Amino acid sequence: MMAIFGGAGPRVFATPPGADFAAALARGMMTRLGTAPPEALASVEIVLNTQRTRRAVSEAFEELGPAVFLPRLATIDGFAQAECDAPPPVDRLSRRLTLTRLVEARLRAAPGLGPIAAAGPLAEALAALLDETQREDVPLSALDGIVEGGMELAARWEETLAFLRVIRDLWPATLAADPARSDPEARRAAAMAALLRRWQSVPPTHPLIVAGSTGSQKISVDLLVAVASLPQGAIILPGFDWGMDADAWAAVTPDHPQYGFSRLMRRLGIGPGEVGEWTQTPPNPRARLLTEALRPAPVTHKWRAALPELTRMGAVATAGLTLIEAPSPRREAEAIALVMREALERGERRIALITPDRPLARRVAAILDRWGLEPDDSSGRPLALTPPGVFLIMLAPFLTGAFDASAFLALLKHPLFCADARRAHLKAVERLELGYLRKRQEALRLRSVAAIEGVIADELVADADSPLAHLLPALACLRPWSEVDRPLADMVADHVSTASALGGSEVWAKKAGREAAIAMDRLREAAPSYGDAAPGLYPTLLAAALSDAPDLREEAYRADQRLKIWGPLEARSQSADTVILGGLNEGVWPPAPAVDPWLSRPMRVRAGLQPPEQRIGLSAHDFVQAASAPRAVLTRAVKQDGATIRARWLARLMTLLEGVDEGRALSAMRARGQHWLSLADAMGAVDAPKPAPRPAPRPPAAARPRELWVTDIEQLIRDPYSVYAKRVLKLRPLDDAGAVPDVRLRGQVLHAVVETFIKETREEVPPGRLADDLFMRIAEAEIGKVAAAPALAAAWAARLDRVRDWFLFEERKRRAHGCPVGVEATGAVTFTTDLGPFKLGGRADRIDRLRRGGVAIYDYKAADTPSPKQVALFAKQLPLLAAISAAGGFEGLPPEVAAELAYLSLSGAGEGGKMTTISPEEDVLTKLAGLISRFEDEDTAYIPRAYPEQITYASDYDHLSRYGEWTDRPADDAPIGEGEG
């Protein structure tokens, strides 16, 4: 057997920060083989940390020559599996379902601990803790006795332990009941332990190298320690920093990039000077600069001593370093895309954006697409976000009996629903949507699939050729399950068969469909681990199964392989000519430490687990590796949903550079970044849409309305465009799909209650409690008609109860002066303008004939009443209704002068309501004729938002007028001015 290492172990080698680890590993191996025959390489076994690193190392060896033997390549996860005689590991989804069932049982036994719906997330968190304890070789019994504190803390810890007993006691008992299965992480740890025990008696004699691991897990550290002392064993660490002094090594904390190596060296009993270089690499000034920048906080006072050296090397260390601090994420993405395009045009072999910020990655890809460039993005798409995954998730609630009209409409419109007869299906959906689901009163009674089937059946009686007939077979497939618990496997089978019936083979076609089918098969196979389930819990269990599936990475057929988008994990084993580190803000890179729902930081330490900051240390190691590249660009957005905080490593680097050579190197980095920001600003200025002029439609006189309602007049003054859209274009706003009781509907209920009460008491208001009881009976009946939720119905009833006392008190006073002669009375008046007759229509909530002569016209308001200024300039509804009354325009009523006009606010606030009286206007029709004549002129435009009532004003036609693309300021050609109201 060939020997490539001499001397006694432990043999620890490393590559410096910024080195291409895969290429350096291959070159160093060939150097050590020297003149050995080519087949000697095949006797070498290299164990790598991930499959990605394995692929990169394989490609690096292949690039050394056209015909080269490859070493035996393996990963740490699969390396020791053959040594384990334990039963096969239980499927992770089966374990998650079992833990979910156990947690549900715990929550049912103690309802105060949380809702049943929390069982899934709690089970997932328990599984993560279970895996971590096994990777770190921490027995769960270590959790006992880790609490120090008062009785209150101890009591709370007992509640936590009740959950932790699920993995400490109940999960092992479940495994013991099925000897054919073992826990995945426990089996992996047992396999590694068995391998290491065998090596103690029969160590391997062939060259064995473990490379690429940072020692972040104890199971990895155990392997590294064992291999480093084998006869022909060695370990190769990535990104080891020889520039740190002894004080810095002594002060390393878990959030430092070299923390994993420090932990490993303590186990090996060696110092930094005993770590050898795997390959001869020239000094990297950038790595030296980053070493100082990330020096542990307790020893940053040594920056002063390092200043002379940093001043000499500062310009060289930062020569290829660019800093971009963009004002917004959009500008950051544009600057990154420009850097990538320039590097591509310069002929670089590989350009990589490294970022954990997926929205930033998508923005950059979208900008590159403008130039016909598609980067090779290493990230996939979660199965739950693919069309088949979305379809399955949307379908599940309807099988469990839950119903939401807007979600139902979205399901019907999903491209996989009735994919084989799409045209006829969409025609039927359009009829259902416009005819029922987007009509408030119709939608309020459509609370189930069965109710929709009933509506369709009624329509088919009147029209046998209705397109809605096409929906009946599909709706028949959506029969909800009974509320009785049933086997989860049966529900999965029903779900799959229903999806196939509704979508056909298209649901399971293509790569995403095939993966969805695999995920559903896995859920069905794992279902016995859960057993019987309540139908209402099925959507949660389905979501768990889809989230457990691997992400899908569709092949980009036109991707430019020179342009890469990597996450930090993918970048660990790869390098590029130009590296862009994007999203360098706290909470993004590094990510915020995960919140452990079970153990505090001190508890984790006392139990023997690693603190959450260790993940920050791994992120810091990724940052140093990438930022040490010859050409690196550091980017961040200064504002993103508010002000951001630059990443701690970037802040450290900038703080150090401000004191080096009077900040010249930092200024140069910023200047290079400003160059790209200036280009991005120029590109944005070219691409930015120019502010559009305020729309000003001027339809021909013949198309302008010759009839309006009194409620249109205030709109004509405030927002003429809405009148144009409604009366000229004949457009009506649609109600939201799945209408729910809201403020507007509450106002309609209020009107109906008062209208019904007036009609039933036209002759006389009943005395005392009789009137009270009648009012509330009417209120309960009207509220019941809108199918409001019980809590909302109770709130509305309470509000009407507050209205009642004030209304009845004032109503008796009104009856003393007159009697109702019109309720919801409709009328009209016609007057002449330059273009001929013009009709003004209106509806009065209530008209009373007064005993002193004349009438009183009342308008009910569910909120506050208009102010005097609003009445003077805009709110002309009551004065115009008075003009209709004076002209005898109300049906069934003679011409009568309005002696009293009043708004009745029935808001339920304060005393319950209030009355605001306004004065009649004798010349209101003359003023209106002048306003109408102005809009008869073809030079007068129907502009939007001429005088909006509030800053928050929203029109039903804002999207039509493209509000937001033009400035919202009072127009010079406003249709009516102050004093013309």
PDB file of C-alpha atoms in Angstrom, residues 795-931:
ATOM      1  CA  ALA A 795     -71.728  43.429  18.204  1.00  0.00           C
ATOM      2  CA  TRP A 796     -74.218  44.811  15.688  1.00  0.00           C
ATOM      3  CA  ALA A 797     -77.134  43.988  17.980  1.00  0.00           C
ATOM      4  CA  ALA A 798     -75.386  45.809  20.843  1.00  0.00           C
ATOM      5  CA  ARG A 799     -74.832  48.859  18.621  1.00  0.00           C
ATOM      6  CA  LEU A 800     -78.488  48.882  17.557  1.00  0.00           C
ATOM      7  CA  ASP A 801     -79.465  48.503  21.184  1.00  0.00           C
ATOM      8  CA  ARG A 802     -77.578  51.766  21.895  1.00  0.00           C
ATOM      9  CA  VAL A 803     -79.276  53.405  18.916  1.00  0.00           C
ATOM     10  CA  ARG A 804     -82.735  52.303  20.044  1.00  0.00           C
ATOM     11  CA  ASP A 805     -83.226  54.505  23.101  1.00  0.00           C
ATOM     12  CA  TRP A 806     -82.141  57.692  21.323  1.00  0.00           C
ATOM     13  CA  PHE A 807     -84.060  56.862  18.168  1.00  0.00           C
ATOM     14  CA  LEU A 808     -87.315  56.062  19.946  1.00  0.00           C
ATOM     15  CA  PHE A 809     -87.062  59.140  22.159  1.00  0.00           C
ATOM     16  CA  GLU A 810     -86.549  61.399  19.133  1.00  0.00           C
ATOM     17  CA  GLU A 811     -89.075  59.468  17.076  1.00  0.00           C
ATOM     18  CA  ARG A 812     -91.863  60.251  19.498  1.00  0.00           C
ATOM     19  CA  LYS A 813     -90.951  63.917  19.228  1.00  0.00           C
ATOM     20  CA  ARG A 814     -91.000  63.713  15.419  1.00  0.00           C
ATOM     21  CA  ARG A 815     -94.403  62.007  15.490  1.00  0.00           C
ATOM     22  CA  ALA A 816     -95.733  64.817  17.636  1.00  0.00           C
ATOM     23  CA  HIS A 817     -94.965  67.274  14.791  1.00  0.00           C
ATOM     24  CA  GLY A 818     -95.792  65.074  11.793  1.00  0.00           C
ATOM     25  CA  CYS A 819     -96.315  61.621  10.372  1.00  0.00           C
ATOM     26  CA  PRO A 820     -94.330  59.524   7.844  1.00  0.00           C
ATOM     27  CA  VAL A 821     -95.758  59.606   4.337  1.00  0.00           C
ATOM     28  CA  GLY A 822     -92.774  58.251   2.415  1.00  0.00           C
ATOM     29  CA  VAL A 823     -90.198  55.584   3.273  1.00  0.00           C
ATOM     30  CA  GLU A 824     -87.459  54.944   0.717  1.00  0.00           C
ATOM     31  CA  ALA A 825     -89.489  57.223  -1.534  1.00  0.00           C
ATOM     32  CA  THR A 826     -88.283  57.518  -5.146  1.00  0.00           C
ATOM     33  CA  GLY A 827     -88.767  60.636  -7.240  1.00  0.00           C
ATOM     34  CA  ALA A 828     -87.335  62.800 -10.004  1.00  0.00           C
ATOM     35  CA  VAL A 829     -87.373  66.305 -11.402  1.00  0.00           C
ATOM     36  CA  THR A 830     -86.603  67.472 -14.937  1.00  0.00           C
ATOM     37  CA  PHE A 831     -85.093  70.836 -15.838  1.00  0.00           C
ATOM     38  CA  THR A 832     -83.711  72.293 -19.034  1.00  0.00           C
ATOM     39  CA  THR A 833     -80.115  73.033 -19.948  1.00  0.00           C
ATOM     40  CA  ASP A 834     -78.476  74.120 -23.200  1.00  0.00           C
ATOM     41  CA  LEU A 835     -78.704  70.584 -24.568  1.00  0.00           C
ATOM     42  CA  GLY A 836     -82.283  70.030 -23.564  1.00  0.00           C
ATOM     43  CA  PRO A 837     -84.113  68.215 -20.746  1.00  0.00           C
ATOM     44  CA  PHE A 838     -82.037  66.790 -17.903  1.00  0.00           C
ATOM     45  CA  LYS A 839     -83.474  64.385 -15.327  1.00  0.00           C
ATOM     46  CA  LEU A 840     -82.393  64.314 -11.685  1.00  0.00           C
ATOM     47  CA  GLY A 841     -83.560  61.294  -9.686  1.00  0.00           C
ATOM     48  CA  GLY A 842     -83.348  60.555  -6.004  1.00  0.00           C
ATOM     49  CA  ARG A 843     -84.480  58.377  -3.148  1.00  0.00           C
ATOM     50  CA  ALA A 844     -85.399  59.823   0.241  1.00  0.00           C
ATOM     51  CA  ASP A 845     -84.879  57.592   3.268  1.00  0.00           C
ATOM     52  CA  ARG A 846     -87.914  59.203   4.873  1.00  0.00           C
ATOM     53  CA  ILE A 847     -90.439  61.979   4.283  1.00  0.00           C
ATOM     54  CA  ASP A 848     -92.765  63.257   7.044  1.00  0.00           C
ATOM     55  CA  ARG A 849     -95.700  65.584   6.485  1.00  0.00           C
ATOM     56  CA  LEU A 850     -95.546  68.244   9.174  1.00  0.00           C
ATOM     57  CA  ARG A 851     -98.612  69.433  11.015  1.00  0.00           C
ATOM     58  CA  ARG A 852     -97.554  73.065  10.582  1.00  0.00           C
ATOM     59  CA  GLY A 853     -97.361  72.571   6.817  1.00  0.00           C
ATOM     60  CA  GLY A 854     -94.742  71.328   4.440  1.00  0.00           C
ATOM     61  CA  VAL A 855     -92.629  68.215   4.791  1.00  0.00           C
ATOM     62  CA  ALA A 856     -89.482  67.097   6.582  1.00  0.00           C
ATOM     63  CA  ILE A 857     -86.947  65.008   4.664  1.00  0.00           C
ATOM     64  CA  TYR A 858     -84.577  62.832   6.661  1.00  0.00           C
ATOM     65  CA  ASP A 859     -81.467  60.921   5.597  1.00  0.00           C
ATOM     66  CA  TYR A 860     -80.083  58.164   7.824  1.00  0.00           C
ATOM     67  CA  LYS A 861     -76.325  57.882   8.375  1.00  0.00           C
ATOM     68  CA  ALA A 862     -74.554  54.928   9.989  1.00  0.00           C
ATOM     69  CA  ALA A 863     -71.612  57.212  10.791  1.00  0.00           C
ATOM     70  CA  ASP A 864     -71.223  60.931  11.373  1.00  0.00           C
ATOM     71  CA  THR A 865     -73.161  63.599   9.499  1.00  0.00           C
ATOM     72  CA  PRO A 866     -71.675  66.104   7.006  1.00  0.00           C
ATOM     73  CA  SER A 867     -70.173  69.278   8.434  1.00  0.00           C
ATOM     74  CA  PRO A 868     -71.620  72.731   7.555  1.00  0.00           C
ATOM     75  CA  LYS A 869     -68.757  73.347   5.102  1.00  0.00           C
ATOM     76  CA  GLN A 870     -69.350  70.004   3.421  1.00  0.00           C
ATOM     77  CA  VAL A 871     -73.042  70.823   3.095  1.00  0.00           C
ATOM     78  CA  ALA A 872     -72.250  74.274   1.689  1.00  0.00           C
ATOM     79  CA  LEU A 873     -69.910  73.029  -1.016  1.00  0.00           C
ATOM     80  CA  PHE A 874     -70.431  69.339  -1.693  1.00  0.00           C
ATOM     81  CA  ALA A 875     -73.175  67.473   0.175  1.00  0.00           C
ATOM     82  CA  LYS A 876     -76.222  68.538  -1.851  1.00  0.00           C
ATOM     83  CA  GLN A 877     -78.298  65.401  -1.426  1.00  0.00           C
ATOM     84  CA  LEU A 878     -80.975  66.792   0.941  1.00  0.00           C
ATOM     85  CA  PRO A 879     -81.382  70.219  -0.763  1.00  0.00           C
ATOM     86  CA  LEU A 880     -81.817  68.425  -4.099  1.00  0.00           C
ATOM     87  CA  LEU A 881     -84.374  66.036  -2.603  1.00  0.00           C
ATOM     88  CA  ALA A 882     -86.204  69.120  -1.315  1.00  0.00           C
ATOM     89  CA  ALA A 883     -86.266  70.499  -4.884  1.00  0.00           C
ATOM     90  CA  ILE A 884     -87.762  67.224  -6.131  1.00  0.00           C
ATOM     91  CA  SER A 885     -90.448  67.434  -3.429  1.00  0.00           C
ATOM     92  CA  ALA A 886     -91.278  71.039  -4.303  1.00  0.00           C
ATOM     93  CA  ALA A 887     -91.719  70.002  -7.921  1.00  0.00           C
ATOM     94  CA  GLY A 888     -94.043  67.128  -6.971  1.00  0.00           C
ATOM     95  CA  GLY A 889     -91.517  64.594  -8.164  1.00  0.00           C
ATOM     96  CA  PHE A 890     -92.013  61.931  -5.474  1.00  0.00           C
ATOM     97  CA  GLU A 891     -94.339  59.140  -6.498  1.00  0.00           C
ATOM     98  CA  GLY A 892     -97.708  59.339  -4.769  1.00  0.00           C
ATOM     99  CA  LEU A 893     -96.974  62.652  -3.049  1.00  0.00           C
ATOM    100  CA  PRO A 894     -98.191  66.114  -4.022  1.00  0.00           C
ATOM    101  CA  PRO A 895     -95.801  69.057  -4.499  1.00  0.00           C
ATOM    102  CA  GLU A 896     -94.762  70.178  -1.026  1.00  0.00           C
ATOM    103  CA  VAL A 897     -92.117  72.544   0.240  1.00  0.00           C
ATOM    104  CA  ALA A 898     -89.487  71.014   2.524  1.00  0.00           C
ATOM    105  CA  ALA A 899     -89.727  72.957   5.756  1.00  0.00           C
ATOM    106  CA  GLU A 900     -87.113  70.794   7.467  1.00  0.00           C
ATOM    107  CA  LEU A 901     -84.053  68.903   6.235  1.00  0.00           C
ATOM    108  CA  ALA A 902     -82.028  66.778   8.634  1.00  0.00           C
ATOM    109  CA  TYR A 903     -79.423  64.041   8.804  1.00  0.00           C
ATOM    110  CA  LEU A 904     -80.043  61.392  11.468  1.00  0.00           C
ATOM    111  CA  SER A 905     -76.774  59.809  12.598  1.00  0.00           C
ATOM    112  CA  LEU A 906     -77.536  56.371  14.057  1.00  0.00           C
ATOM    113  CA  SER A 907     -73.937  55.405  14.811  1.00  0.00           C
ATOM    114  CA  GLY A 908     -74.554  54.052  18.298  1.00  0.00           C
ATOM    115  CA  ALA A 909     -71.848  56.343  19.679  1.00  0.00           C
ATOM    116  CA  GLY A 910     -72.375  58.706  22.600  1.00  0.00           C
ATOM    117  CA  GLU A 911     -76.082  58.964  23.309  1.00  0.00           C
ATOM    118  CA  GLY A 912     -76.721  56.569  20.415  1.00  0.00           C
ATOM    119  CA  GLY A 913     -77.327  59.123  17.683  1.00  0.00           C
ATOM    120  CA  LYS A 914     -77.697  62.775  16.788  1.00  0.00           C
ATOM    121  CA  MET A 915     -79.705  64.948  14.401  1.00  0.00           C
ATOM    122  CA  THR A 916     -78.090  67.615  12.224  1.00  0.00           C
ATOM    123  CA  THR A 917     -80.524  70.080  10.652  1.00  0.00           C
ATOM    124  CA  ILE A 918     -79.591  72.004   7.498  1.00  0.00           C
ATOM    125  CA  SER A 919     -81.252  74.885   5.738  1.00  0.00           C
ATOM    126  CA  PRO A 920     -83.058  74.431   2.419  1.00  0.00           C
ATOM    127  CA  GLU A 921     -81.528  76.153  -0.639  1.00  0.00           C
ATOM    128  CA  GLU A 922     -84.031  77.866  -2.907  1.00  0.00           C
ATOM    129  CA  ASP A 923     -81.635  78.177  -5.855  1.00  0.00           C
ATOM    130  CA  VAL A 924     -80.083  74.729  -5.645  1.00  0.00           C
ATOM    131  CA  LEU A 925     -81.552  73.614  -8.997  1.00  0.00           C
ATOM    132  CA  THR A 926     -80.243  76.778 -10.654  1.00  0.00           C
ATOM    133  CA  LYS A 927     -76.746  76.044  -9.358  1.00  0.00           C
ATOM    134  CA  LEU A 928     -77.061  72.430 -10.424  1.00  0.00           C
ATOM    135  CA  ALA A 929     -78.157  73.502 -13.918  1.00  0.00           C
ATOM    136  CA  GLY A 930     -75.018  75.630 -14.133  1.00  0.00           C
ATOM    137  CA  LEU A 931     -72.849  72.682 -13.084  1.00  0.00           C
TER     138      LEU A 931
END
